[in-house]
Coordinates of C-alpha atoms in Angstrom, one line a residue:
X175 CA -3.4 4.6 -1.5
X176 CA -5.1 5.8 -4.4
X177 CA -9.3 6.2 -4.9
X178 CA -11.4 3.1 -5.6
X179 CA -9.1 1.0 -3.2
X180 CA -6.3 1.0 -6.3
X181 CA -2.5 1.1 -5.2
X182 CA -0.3 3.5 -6.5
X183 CA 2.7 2.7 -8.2
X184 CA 5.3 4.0 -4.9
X185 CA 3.1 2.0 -3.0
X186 CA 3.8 -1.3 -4.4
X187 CA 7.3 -1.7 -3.5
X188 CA 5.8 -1.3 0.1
X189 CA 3.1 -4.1 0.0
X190 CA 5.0 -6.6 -2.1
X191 CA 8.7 -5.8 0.1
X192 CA 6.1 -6.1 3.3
X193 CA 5.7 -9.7 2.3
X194 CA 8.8 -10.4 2.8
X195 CA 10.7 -12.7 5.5
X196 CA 11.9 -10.6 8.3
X197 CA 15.3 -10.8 9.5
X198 CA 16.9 -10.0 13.1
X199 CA 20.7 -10.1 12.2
X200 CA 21.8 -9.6 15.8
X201 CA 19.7 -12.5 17.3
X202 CA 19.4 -14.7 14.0
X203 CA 21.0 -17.7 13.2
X204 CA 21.4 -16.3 9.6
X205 CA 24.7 -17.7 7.9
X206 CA 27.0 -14.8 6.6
X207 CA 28.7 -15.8 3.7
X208 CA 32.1 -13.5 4.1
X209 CA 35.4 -14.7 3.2
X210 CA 38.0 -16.1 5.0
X211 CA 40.0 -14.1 7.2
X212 CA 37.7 -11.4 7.7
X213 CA 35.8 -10.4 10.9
X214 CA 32.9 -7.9 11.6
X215 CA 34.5 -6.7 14.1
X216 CA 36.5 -4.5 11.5
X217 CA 34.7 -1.7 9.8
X218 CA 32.7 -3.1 7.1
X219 CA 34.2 -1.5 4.5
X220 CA 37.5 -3.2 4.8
X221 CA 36.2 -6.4 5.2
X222 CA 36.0 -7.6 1.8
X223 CA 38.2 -6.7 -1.6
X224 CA 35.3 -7.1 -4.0
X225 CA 36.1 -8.6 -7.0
X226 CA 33.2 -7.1 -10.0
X227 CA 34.3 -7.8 -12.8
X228 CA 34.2 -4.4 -15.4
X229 CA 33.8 -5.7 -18.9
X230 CA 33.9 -3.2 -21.5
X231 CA 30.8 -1.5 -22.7
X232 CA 29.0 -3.2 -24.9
X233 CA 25.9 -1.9 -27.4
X234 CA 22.5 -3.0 -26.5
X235 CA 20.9 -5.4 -23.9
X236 CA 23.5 -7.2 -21.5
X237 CA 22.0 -10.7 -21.9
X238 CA 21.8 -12.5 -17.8
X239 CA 25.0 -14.1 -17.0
X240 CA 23.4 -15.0 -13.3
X241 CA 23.8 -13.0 -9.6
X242 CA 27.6 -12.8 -9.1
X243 CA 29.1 -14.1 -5.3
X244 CA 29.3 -10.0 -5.0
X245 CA 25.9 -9.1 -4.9
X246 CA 25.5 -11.7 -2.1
X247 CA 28.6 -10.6 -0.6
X248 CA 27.5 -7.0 -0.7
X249 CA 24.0 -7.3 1.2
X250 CA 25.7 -9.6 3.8
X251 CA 27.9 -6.7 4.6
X252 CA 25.0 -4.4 3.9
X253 CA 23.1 -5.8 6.9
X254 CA 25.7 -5.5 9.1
X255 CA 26.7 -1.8 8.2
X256 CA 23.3 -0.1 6.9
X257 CA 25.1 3.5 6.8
X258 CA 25.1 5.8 3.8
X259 CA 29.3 5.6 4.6
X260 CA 29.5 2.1 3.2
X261 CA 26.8 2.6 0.5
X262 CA 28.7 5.4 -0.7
X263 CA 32.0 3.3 -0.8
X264 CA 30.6 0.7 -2.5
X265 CA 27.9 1.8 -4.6
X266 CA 29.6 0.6 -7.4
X267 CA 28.9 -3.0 -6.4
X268 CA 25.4 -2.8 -6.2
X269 CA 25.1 -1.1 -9.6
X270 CA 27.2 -3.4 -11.7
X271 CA 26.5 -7.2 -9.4
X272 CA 22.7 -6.5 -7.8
X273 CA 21.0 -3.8 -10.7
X274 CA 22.9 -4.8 -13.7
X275 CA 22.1 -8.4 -13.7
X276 CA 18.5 -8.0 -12.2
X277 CA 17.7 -5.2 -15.3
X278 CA 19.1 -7.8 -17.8
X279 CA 17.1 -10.8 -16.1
X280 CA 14.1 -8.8 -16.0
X281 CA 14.4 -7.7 -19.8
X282 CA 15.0 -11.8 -20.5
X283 CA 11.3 -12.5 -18.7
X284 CA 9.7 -9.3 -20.3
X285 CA 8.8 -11.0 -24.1
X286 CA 6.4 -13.6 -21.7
X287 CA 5.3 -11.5 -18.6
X288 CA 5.3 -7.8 -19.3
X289 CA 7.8 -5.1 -18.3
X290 CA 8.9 -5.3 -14.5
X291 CA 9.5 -2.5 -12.2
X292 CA 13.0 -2.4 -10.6
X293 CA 12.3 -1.8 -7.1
X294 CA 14.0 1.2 -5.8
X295 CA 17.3 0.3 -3.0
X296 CA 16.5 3.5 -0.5
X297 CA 14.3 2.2 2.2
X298 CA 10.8 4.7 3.1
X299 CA 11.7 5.6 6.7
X300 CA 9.2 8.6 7.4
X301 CA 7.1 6.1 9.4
X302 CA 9.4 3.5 11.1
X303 CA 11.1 3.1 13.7
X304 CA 13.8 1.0 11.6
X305 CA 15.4 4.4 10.5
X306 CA 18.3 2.1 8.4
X307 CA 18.5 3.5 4.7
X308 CA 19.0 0.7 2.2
X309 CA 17.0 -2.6 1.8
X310 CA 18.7 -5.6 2.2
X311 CA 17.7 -6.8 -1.2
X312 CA 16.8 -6.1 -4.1
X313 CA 13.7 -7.1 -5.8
X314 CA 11.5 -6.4 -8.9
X315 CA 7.9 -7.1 -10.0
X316 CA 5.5 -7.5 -13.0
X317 CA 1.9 -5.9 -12.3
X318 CA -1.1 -7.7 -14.0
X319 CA -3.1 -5.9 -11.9
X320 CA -3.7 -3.9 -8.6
X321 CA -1.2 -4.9 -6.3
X322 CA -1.2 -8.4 -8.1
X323 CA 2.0 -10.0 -10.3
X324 CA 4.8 -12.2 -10.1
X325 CA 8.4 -11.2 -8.1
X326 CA 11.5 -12.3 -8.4
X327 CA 14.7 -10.8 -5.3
X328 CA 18.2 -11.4 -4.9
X329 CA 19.2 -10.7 -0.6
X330 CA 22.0 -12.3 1.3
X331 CA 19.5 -15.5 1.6
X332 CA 20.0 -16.5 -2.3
X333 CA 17.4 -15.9 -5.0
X334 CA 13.1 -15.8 -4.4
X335 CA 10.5 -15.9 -6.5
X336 CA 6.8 -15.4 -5.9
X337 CA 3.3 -14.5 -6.8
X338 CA 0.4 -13.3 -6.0
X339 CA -2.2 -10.4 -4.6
X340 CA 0.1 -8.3 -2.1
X341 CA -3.3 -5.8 -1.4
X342 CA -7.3 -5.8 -1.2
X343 CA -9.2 -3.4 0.4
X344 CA -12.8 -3.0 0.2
X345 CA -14.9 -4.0 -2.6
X346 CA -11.9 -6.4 -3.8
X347 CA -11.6 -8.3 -0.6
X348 CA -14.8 -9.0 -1.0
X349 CA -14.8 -9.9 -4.0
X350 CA -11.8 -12.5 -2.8
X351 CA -13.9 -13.9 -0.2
X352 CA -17.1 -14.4 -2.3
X353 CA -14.9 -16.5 -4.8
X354 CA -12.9 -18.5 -1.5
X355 CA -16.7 -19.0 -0.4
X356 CA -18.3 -20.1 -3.7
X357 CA -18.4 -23.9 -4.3
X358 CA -16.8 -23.9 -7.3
X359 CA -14.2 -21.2 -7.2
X360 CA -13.2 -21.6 -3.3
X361 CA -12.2 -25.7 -4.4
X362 CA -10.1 -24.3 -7.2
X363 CA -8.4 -21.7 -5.4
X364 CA -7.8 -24.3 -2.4
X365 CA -6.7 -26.7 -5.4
X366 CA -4.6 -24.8 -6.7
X367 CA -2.5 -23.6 -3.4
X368 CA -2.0 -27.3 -2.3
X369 CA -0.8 -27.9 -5.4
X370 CA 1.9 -25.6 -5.2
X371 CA 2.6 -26.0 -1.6
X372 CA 3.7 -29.5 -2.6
X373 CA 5.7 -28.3 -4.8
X374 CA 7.9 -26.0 -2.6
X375 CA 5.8 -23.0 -2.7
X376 CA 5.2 -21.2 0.7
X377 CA 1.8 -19.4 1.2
X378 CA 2.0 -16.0 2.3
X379 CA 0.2 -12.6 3.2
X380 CA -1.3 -10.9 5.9
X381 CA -4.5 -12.9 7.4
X382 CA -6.6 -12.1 10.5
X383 CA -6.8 -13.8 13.8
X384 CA -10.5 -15.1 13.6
X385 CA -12.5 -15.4 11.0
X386 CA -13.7 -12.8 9.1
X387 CA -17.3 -10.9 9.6
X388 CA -20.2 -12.7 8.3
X389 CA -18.4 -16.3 8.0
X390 CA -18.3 -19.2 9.9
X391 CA -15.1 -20.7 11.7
X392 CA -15.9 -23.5 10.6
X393 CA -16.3 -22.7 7.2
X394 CA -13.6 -25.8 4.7
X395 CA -11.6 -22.9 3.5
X396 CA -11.9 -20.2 7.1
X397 CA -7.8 -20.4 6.4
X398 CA -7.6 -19.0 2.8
X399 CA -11.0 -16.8 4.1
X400 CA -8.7 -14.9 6.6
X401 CA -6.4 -13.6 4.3
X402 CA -6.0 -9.8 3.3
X403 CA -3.5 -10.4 0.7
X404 CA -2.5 -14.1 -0.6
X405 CA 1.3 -15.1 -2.1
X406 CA 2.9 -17.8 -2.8
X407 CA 6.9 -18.2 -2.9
X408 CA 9.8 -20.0 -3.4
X409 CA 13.2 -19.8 -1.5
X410 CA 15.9 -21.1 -3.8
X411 CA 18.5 -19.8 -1.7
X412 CA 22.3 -19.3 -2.4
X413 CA 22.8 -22.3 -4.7
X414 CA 25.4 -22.4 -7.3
X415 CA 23.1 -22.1 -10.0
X416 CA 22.2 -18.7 -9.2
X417 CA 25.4 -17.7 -10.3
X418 CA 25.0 -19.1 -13.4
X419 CA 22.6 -18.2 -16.5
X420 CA 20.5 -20.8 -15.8
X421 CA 19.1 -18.5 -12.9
X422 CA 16.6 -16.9 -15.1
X423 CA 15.5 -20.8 -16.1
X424 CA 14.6 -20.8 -12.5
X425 CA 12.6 -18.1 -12.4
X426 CA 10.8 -18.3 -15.4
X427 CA 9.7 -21.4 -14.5
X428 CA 8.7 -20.3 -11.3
X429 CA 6.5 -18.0 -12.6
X430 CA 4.8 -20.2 -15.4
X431 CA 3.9 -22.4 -12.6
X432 CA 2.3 -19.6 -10.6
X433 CA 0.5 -18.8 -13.5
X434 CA -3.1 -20.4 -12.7
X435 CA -2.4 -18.9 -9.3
X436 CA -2.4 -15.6 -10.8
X437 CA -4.7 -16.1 -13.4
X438 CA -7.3 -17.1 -10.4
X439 CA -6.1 -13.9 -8.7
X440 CA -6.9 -11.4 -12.0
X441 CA -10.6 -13.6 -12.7
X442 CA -12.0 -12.9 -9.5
X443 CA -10.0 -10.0 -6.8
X444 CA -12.0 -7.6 -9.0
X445 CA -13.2 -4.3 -7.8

């Protein structure tokens, strides 16, 4: 973490991925999408012939064509065998069906929200106990401020979007609190949130167990009061659409309706 409570840019991938849903593929009821006639009892790298397309290269940006079936393929596989031996064998896939069409959505949303970072696929193991190597999907975000923008993931549970502050220490979770407390700014913010709950959006981000120091529990908004970081997403899971161009319609839309979320984020998590 950088001085003055500011993230760092390697740190980001780390608070926004740490939002994330959490997955236990061995006890979850996840569905794997794999093709017929296949079985994960073979090794994984036989188990599917992926079929990524190679078109010939072309001058300029590669306008968003949508997430092909292989990209969802691949991180369905990729959760299954997390080993360098299948990344190796089929590194190709990620580069031409998961970054290709994520770099070209992200340059399609750039004119309107700024330039996005492309997360990194190698997971930071130095700390965990998880030692597996790869993420399991791949997202990208637009900073409008510390620790604060709008995300977008492809994984083997379809396509996400989200928004919101992933981070606030010190004098900026104070500064959060003060606004959730304030009678004017606290009603917005709650506003605001119900708004987009009701329309799909799932709140997010790590909140304490009681309330925090110097409030009441029985303060109207104790709920959004507890939170260390605040997001709100959408699943949109692995619907045909995502396949299609019509993908990045869903995003960007997404994202304008986060908007006042964010905008509410950047006027008062100040330092």
């Amino acid at each position: 973490m950088c001085a003055a409570g500011h993230t760092g840019r390697a740190d980001v991938a780390q608070l926004v991925e740490r939002d994330l849903p959490k997955v236990d593929v061995a006890s979850s009821s996840l569905v794997i999408r794999s093709t017929p006639g296949t079985s994960y009892g073979q090794d994984v790298p036989s188990l599917r012939t992926y079929d990524v397309p190679r078109p010939p290269p072309r001058l300029g940006a590669v306008e968003f064509q949508g997430f092909p079936v292989a990209a969802l393929d691949f991180y369905d596989d990729l959760e299954v065998d997390n080993t360098k031996s299948f990344w190796e064998a089929h590194k190709h896939v990620y580069a031409e069906s998961v970054r290709a069409p994520m770099t070209a959505l992200c340059a399609s949303l750039e004119p309107e929200f700024g330039k996005a970072k492309i997360f990194r696929p190698y997971r930071d193991v130095r700390f965990a106990k998880d030692k597996t190597p790869y993420k399991t999907h791949q997202g990208a975000y637009v900073g409008v401020g510390p620790a604060t923008g709008w995300y977008v993931e492809i994984s083997p549970r379809g396509l996400r979007t989200g928004a919101g502050f992933y981070e606030a220490s010190g004098t900026r979770l104070a500064a959060f609190r003060e606004a959730v407390a304030h009678d004017t700014f606290g009603p917005e913010l709650e506003a605001l949130v119900a708004e987009l709950e009701s329309a799909g959006f799932e709140v997010g981000g790590d909140t304490l167990k009681t309330q925090p120091r110097g409030f009441d529990a029985a303060h109207p908004r104790i709920g959004l009061l507890r939170h260390k970081a605040l997001t709100l997403g959408r699943q949109h899971g692995f619907e045909p659409v995502i396949h299609t161009p019509e993908a990045l319609d869903l995003v960007r839309e997404d994202w304008r309706t986060l908007r006042p979320f964010v905008e509410w984020v950047q006027r008062h998590v100040r330092d």
